[in-house]
Backbone as a ProteinNet text record, in pm:
[ID]
protein_1_A
[PRIMARY]
MIIGSLANTMSSAGGFCAGSKVMCEHQRINSTSFVFSAALPALLATAASETISGFTRHPEMFTALQENVRAVRAILAGMDTLEIVSHSVSPLVHLAIKAPSSATLSPETRSSNSGAGAGAGKSNANSIIPRDAPVYDVQKEEGLLQEV
[TERTIARY]
1257.7	1316.5	1284	1380.7	1364.3	1382.2	1285.4	1290.8	1284	1367.4	1367.6	1389.1	1349.5	1364.5	1461.2	1540	1630.9	1572.2	1455.6	1402.5	1352.5	1273.1	1208.7	1292.9	1316.2	1385.6	1527.8	1592.2	1733.2	1757.7	1653.8	1666.1	1754.2	1732.9	1814.2	1722.4	1765	1684.9	1717.9	1634.9	1661.6	1618.3	1667.5	1630.8	1718	1677.5	1755.2	1661.9	1713.7	1643.5	1744.8	1714.3	1807.5	1735.3	1809.1	1750	1855.1	1808	1899.6	1974.7	2081.6	2161.2	2075.8	1989	1901.6	1806.8	1748.2	1654.1	1726	1843.2	1918.5	1957.7	1999.3	2035.7	1914.3	1800.7	1676.4	1642.9	1654.7	1626	1721	1850.1	1949.2	1925.4	1894.5	1878.9	1745.5	1639.5	1506.1	1459.1	1534	1494.3	1520.4	1445.3	1468.6	1605.4	1658.3	1796.2	1820.8	1720.5	1745.1	1766.4	1724	1739.2	1886.5	1972.3	2112.8	2201	2142.2	2224.1	2234.9	2145.2	2146.5	2203.9	2322.8	2388.2	2329.9	2331	2285.3	2386.5	2341.2	2435.9	2515.2	2639	2729.8	2673.5	2609.5	2554.3	2446.7	2359.9	2253.5	2308.5	2411.6	2474.6	2539.5	2603.9	2665.8	2559	2446.9	2338.1	2285.2	2264.1	2215.5	2318.4	2445.3	2551.4	2562.3	2555	2563.5	2441.6	2326.2	2206.3	2220.3	2269.4	2291.3	2394.4	2498.9	2599	2536	2448.5	2378.2	2290.3	2225.8	2143.8	2227.8	2346.6	2431.2	2497.6	2526.8	2588.2	2489.1	2361.2	2260	2137.3	2152.1	2037.1	1925.1	1957.8	1856	1746.7	1774.4	1673.3	1550.2	1569.2	1455.5	1366.7	1428.3	1350.5	1269.1	1332.6	1261	1148.6	1174.8	1073.1	951.9	975.5	864.2	786.3	854.6	785.6	697.8	750	671.5	550.6	570.1	459.2	350.5	388.9	290.4	214.7	285.8	220.6	120.4	160.9	70.7	-50.4	-27.2	-138	-234.9	-183.1	-270	-360.3	-305	-385.1	-490.4	-447.8	-540.2	-646.2	-613.2	-709.4	-828.3	-809.3	-917.5	-1014.8	-988	-1075.1	-1183.1	-1306.8	-1416	-1436.9	-1363.6	-1380.8	-1274.5	-1169.3	-1059.8	-1038.2	-992.9	-957.6	-813.9	-731.6	-593.3	-592.6	-549.1	-553.9	-415.7	-310.7	-176.4	-140.8	-35.4	10.8	61.2	45.6	77.3	224.1	316.5	458.6	511	428.2	473.1	486.5	598.8	612.6	525.3	473	378.7	238.8	170.9	38.3	-64.7	-130	-231.7	-366.3	-438.5	-567	-678.9	-794.6	-915.4	-1023.5	-1105.5	-1215.6	-1328.9	-1378.9	-1488.9	-1617.7	-1714.5	-1845.3	-1902.4	-1970.3	-2023.5	-2121.2	-2113	-2204	-2295	-2360.6	-2449.4	-2370.3	-2243.4	-2158.9	-2085.7	-2154	-2091.3	-2067.8	-1976.2	-1948.6	-2017.7	-2109.5	-2178.9	-2254.7	-2232.6	-2297.4	-2445.8	-2520.3	-2660.4	-2665.2	-2765.2	-2777.4	-2861.1	-2838.3	-2911.8	-3061.5	-3098.5	-3240.2	-3312.2	-3241.9	-3306.8	-3317	-3230.9	-3236	-3334.5	-3362.3	-3440.6	-3589.8	-3632.7	-3775.1	-3821.7	-3938	-3991.2	-4034.3	-4006.5	-4051.7	-3978.9	-3865.9	-3792.9	-3694.1	-3741.4	-3654.5	-3571.5	-3608.6	-3532.2	-3533.1	-3417.9	-3409	-3376.4	-3382.8	-3352	-3213.5	-3137.8	-3007.7	-3015.6	-2923.4	-2918.6	-2786.6	-2792.3	-2671.5	-2594.8	-2659.4	-2593.6	-2528	-2538.1	-2484.7	-2362.7	-2265.3	-2147.7	-2172	-2280.6	-2312.3	-2382.4	-2329.7	-2393.3	-2528.5	-2615.1	-2745.6	-2725.2	-2799.5	-2792.6	-2651.1	-2583.9	-2447.8	-2450.9	-2351.8	-2350.3	-2323.9	-2382.4	-2361.3	-2295.9	-2177.6	-2102.7	-2123.4	-2126.1	-2132.5	-1988.9	-1948.4	-1810.4	-1770.8	-1861.1	-1829.3	-1802.8	-1885.6	-1868	-1736.9	-1704.6	-1581.5	-1460.9	-1468.4	-1358.8	-1337	-1446.2	-1434.8	-1365.4	-1401.7	-1338.8	-1191.2	-1157.4	-1017.8	-936.2	-997	-926.8	-897.4	-985.2	-959.3	-830.6	-806.2	-687.3	-565.8
-483.6	-375.5	-397.7	-374.5	-386	-246.6	-205.6	-73.9	-95.6	-27.1	-41.3	91.2	95.4	216	189.5	288.2	280.5	355.1	414.2	507.2	439.4	334.6	279.7	174.9	64.2	-47.2	-12.8	70.5	98.8	231.9	297.4	426.2	523.2	530.9	616.2	698.9	726.4	802.9	754.1	790	754.4	613.3	564.9	432.2	388.8	281.8	231.9	174.3	164.5	105.9	18.9	-109.3	-200.4	-274.5	-304	-375.5	-401.7	-429.1	-454.2	-326.2	-340.3	-224.1	-124.1	-173.5	-84.8	-8.2	-78.8	-14.4	90.6	58.8	154.2	277.5	254.5	366.5	454.9	393.3	468.7	552	491.2	561	678.4	658.2	763.7	879.4	850.8	956	1029.6	958.1	1017.6	1068.5	1043.8	1094.4	1244.3	1309.2	1452.4	1475.9	1593.5	1621.2	1607.8	1634.3	1630.4	1488.2	1386.4	1248.9	1214	1258.4	1223.1	1337.1	1453.1	1565.3	1576.8	1512.7	1523.1	1395.4	1405.8	1288.8	1261.6	1136.6	1095.9	1145.4	1209.9	1253.9	1134.8	1161.8	1055.4	976	1042.3	973.3	873.6	913.4	824.4	710.5	738.9	633	530	576.3	486.3	404	467.8	395.4	283.2	311.8	209.4	98.3	134.5	35.4	-56	2	-78	-169.1	-123	-206.7	-326.4	-303.2	-413.8	-511.5	-459.9	-547	-630.6	-568.8	-642.8	-753	-725.4	-828	-948.3	-921.8	-1032.1	-1105.9	-1034.3	-1098.4	-1182.9	-1144.2	-1212.5	-1249.3	-1340.8	-1376.4	-1446	-1499.3	-1566.9	-1470.5	-1340.2	-1244	-1247.2	-1285.7	-1291.7	-1411.8	-1521.6	-1638.6	-1605.4	-1539.1	-1498.5	-1400.2	-1309.4	-1213.4	-1284.4	-1381.4	-1454.5	-1535.7	-1592.3	-1665	-1569.1	-1450.9	-1350.6	-1304.7	-1287.2	-1246	-1353	-1480.2	-1589.1	-1591.5	-1568.9	-1570.3	-1455	-1336.3	-1220.8	-1240.8	-1289.8	-1312.3	-1417	-1520.4	-1624.2	-1566.1	-1478.8	-1415.3	-1323.2	-1240.1	-1144.2	-1211.5	-1326.3	-1396.5	-1448.1	-1469.6	-1518.3	-1411.3	-1288.1	-1178.2	-1154	-1146.3	-1128.6	-983.1	-890.6	-748.6	-694.5	-773	-726.8	-820.3	-762.4	-839.5	-804.9	-905.5	-883.1	-870.2	-753.6	-728.6	-733.1	-752	-757.5	-900.7	-913.9	-1044.7	-1125.5	-1255.6	-1341.8	-1341.7	-1310.8	-1310.8	-1171.1	-1070.8	-934.4	-910.8	-853.6	-822	-703.2	-630.3	-523.2	-582.5	-580.8	-640.9	-527.9	-518.6	-415.7	-472.4	-395.7	-440.2	-350.7	-410.1	-335	-376.2	-282	-311.6	-370.9	-485	-550.3	-471.8	-496.3	-431.1	-463.6	-366.1	-388.4	-506	-581.1	-692.4	-658.9	-758.8	-734	-696	-730.4	-697.3	-566.6	-469.9	-343.3	-257.6	-164.6	-71.5	62.5	69.6	195.7	237	361	404.2	432	414.4	455.7	595.1	672.5	806	798.5	891	893.8	910.7	992	1016.9	889.4	796.8	672.1	576.1	593.6	508.6	558.4	685.8	743.5	744.5	696.3	691.1	817	809.8	924.5	1034.2	1154.8	1271.8	1295.7	1234.4	1253.8	1368.2	1482.9	1599	1597	1516.1	1509.5	1644.7	1687.3	1813.5	1931.7	1915.6	2026.8	2005.9	2113.6	2103.7	2159.4	2118.1	2162.6	2235.4	2364	2445.1	2411.4	2348.1	2314.2	2176.3	2102.3	1967.8	1965.4	1884.3	1868.8	1764.3	1688.4	1586.6	1653.5	1639.6	1703.2	1638.5	1715.6	1664.8	1551.1	1444.8	1326.6	1269.3	1266.4	1211.3	1062.1	1009.6	865.7	784.9	667.5	574.7	450.9	417.1	304	181.6	66.9	-59.5	-95.7	-59.4	-75.2	-222.3	-309.9	-452.6	-511.9	-472.1	-522.5	-471.7	-343.6	-286.6	-353.3	-377.8	-443.5	-584.9	-654.7	-790.1	-791	-695.4	-688.9	-651.4	-561.9	-526.5	-642.5	-724.7	-841	-943	-950.7	-1041.5	-1003.2	-872.1	-825.2	-861.1
-2339.8	-2264	-2116.9	-2030.9	-1886.1	-1827.8	-1747.8	-1684.1	-1533.9	-1458.7	-1314.2	-1245.2	-1120	-1039.4	-925.6	-893.7	-778.9	-659.3	-677.1	-578	-451.6	-460.7	-341	-270.1	-334.8	-271.1	-232.3	-311.2	-288.2	-218.5	-173.4	-102	-178.5	-306.7	-391.4	-480	-600.6	-695.7	-835.3	-929.6	-1068.6	-1100.6	-1213	-1257.8	-1372.3	-1437.5	-1549.5	-1654.4	-1772.8	-1885.8	-1957.9	-1974.7	-2040.5	-2151.8	-2257.4	-2369.5	-2475.5	-2594.6	-2704.9	-2739.3	-2816.7	-2856.1	-2933.2	-3021.3	-3099.8	-3008.3	-2910.6	-2818.2	-2732.3	-2681.7	-2599.7	-2681.6	-2805.4	-2892.2	-2919.8	-2945.1	-2966.6	-2842.5	-2725.5	-2600.3	-2581.5	-2609.2	-2590.9	-2686.4	-2810.1	-2910.5	-2895.9	-2866.5	-2865.4	-2729	-2624.2	-2492.6	-2485.3	-2398.1	-2380.8	-2318.8	-2336.4	-2296.5	-2146.9	-2062.8	-1918.6	-1867.7	-1943	-1897	-1876.4	-1968	-1958.7	-1907.9	-1879.2	-1836.7	-1685.4	-1611.1	-1464.8	-1405.5	-1350.4	-1291.5	-1152.9	-1114.5	-982.4	-878.5	-769.7	-666.3	-610.5	-573.7	-528.5	-411.2	-316.1	-200	-242.3	-335.2	-379.9	-465.8	-545.2	-624	-531.9	-425.7	-328.2	-256.1	-220.1	-153	-241.3	-368.7	-461.7	-478	-490.6	-507.6	-385.6	-266.9	-143.8	-128.4	-169.9	-163.7	-255.4	-376.3	-470.1	-413.3	-351	-287.7	-176.8	-98.7	6.8	-49.3	-162.3	-227.6	-268.5	-322.1	-368.1	-251.9	-141.5	-24.7	53.8	52.7	135	50.9	-43.7	-127.7	-50.7	67.6	148.1	197	194.8	239.6	149.2	22.8	-68.9	-38.5	5.9	47.5	171.3	268.4	389.4	356.6	264.5	222.9	163.3	74.8	13.2	116.3	215	322.5	403.2	431.5	505.1	424.3	293.8	206.6	207	196.2	198.6	331.5	442.7	574.1	586.8	545	553.5	463.7	342.4	249.1	303.4	370.2	426.3	534.7	616.1	721.4	660.8	565.5	504.6	418.7	357.7	272.7	353.1	482	567.2	611.1	575.9	618.2	513.7	559.1	463.7	423.4	483	450.5	355.8	331.8	246.6	129.2	19.2	-99.6	-137.5	-162.3	-203.2	-355.3	-404.3	-548.2	-613.7	-536.8	-595.3	-634.6	-714	-759.9	-640.7	-647.3	-533.1	-493.2	-584.2	-547.3	-516	-529.6	-502.9	-353.1	-309.1	-166.5	-125.2	-223.9	-194	-198.4	-85.2	-76.9	-83.7	-198.6	-218.5	-175.9	-95	-43.3	-93.6	-111.8	-145.7	-46.6	-9.4	81.1	-0.8	43.4	-26.7	-3.5	-87.5	-73.7	64.3	125.7	261.2	264.8	373.6	395.3	511.8	565.8	679.8	803.9	809.3	924.7	900.8	843.2	809.1	932.7	921	1030.1	1008	914.1	889.3	1014.5	1058.8	1182.4	1162	1268.8	1269.5	1329.5	1294.1	1353	1478.9	1570.7	1696.3	1673.1	1574.1	1551.8	1509.4	1437.9	1398.8	1517.1	1618.8	1737.5	1840.6	1839.9	1947.9	1919.1	1804	1773.2	1706	1645	1571.1	1665.9	1627.4	1702.4	1832.2	1856	1981.4	1967	1919.5	1907.4	1781.7	1683	1559.1	1490.1	1444	1372	1460.8	1592.8	1683.2	1742.3	1753.1	1816	1957.1	2041.2	2179.4	2200.6	2218.7	2233.8	2360.5	2458.1	2583.9	2581.5	2469.5	2460.9	2368.8	2404.6	2317.9	2209.9	2220.2	2120.4	2003.5	1883.6	1768.5	1737	1673.6	1633.6	1534.7	1549.4	1463.6	1456.1	1570.7	1576.4	1548.1	1475.8	1447	1572.8	1578.4	1688.4	1629.7	1677.3	1624.4	1711.3	1648.8	1720.2	1756.9	1875.9	1920	1924.9	1969.9	1976.9	1838.4	1740.4	1604.2	1546.5	1569.5	1520.5	1584.3	1714.7	1784.9	1731.5	1702.7	1646.9	1512	1426.4	1295	1305.8	1398.2	1418.1	1472.3	1557.9	1611.3	1502.8	1397.8	1286.9	1213.8	1204.5	1133.7	1213.6
[MASK]
++++++++++++++++++++++++++++++++++++++++++++++++++++++++++++++++++++++++++++++++++++++++++++++++++++++++++++++++++++++++++++++++++++++++++++++++++++

């Protein structure tokens, strides 16, 4: 059985299910009544149809898409902070953040930077800086962003 969606790639709605005659008959008989009672609006049906026509008129767009996917994956694969978890041929590149290393962006608190007993635990009503405000290593963060 082949199941597909018209919602994302084709800027439409709904989907399709294709298979053997027995499978299609089973799907038609055993599906809930709303599956076959709500027709796709004409505008969305036209959008899906035109998208399919564009696919058949310009098949080279899929080659360009795969080249772009390979280029993006090559760049992202070189980053030590990200892991690519999607399939290598998928145009959707799913990323996961790797476990923190020594080059982490976790902020330090002001109280840990200012030494013991330097007013830790006390707030200053005249200051806009919150008590124990995090301090970020801007240079390290900028370096990691430049890698991306």
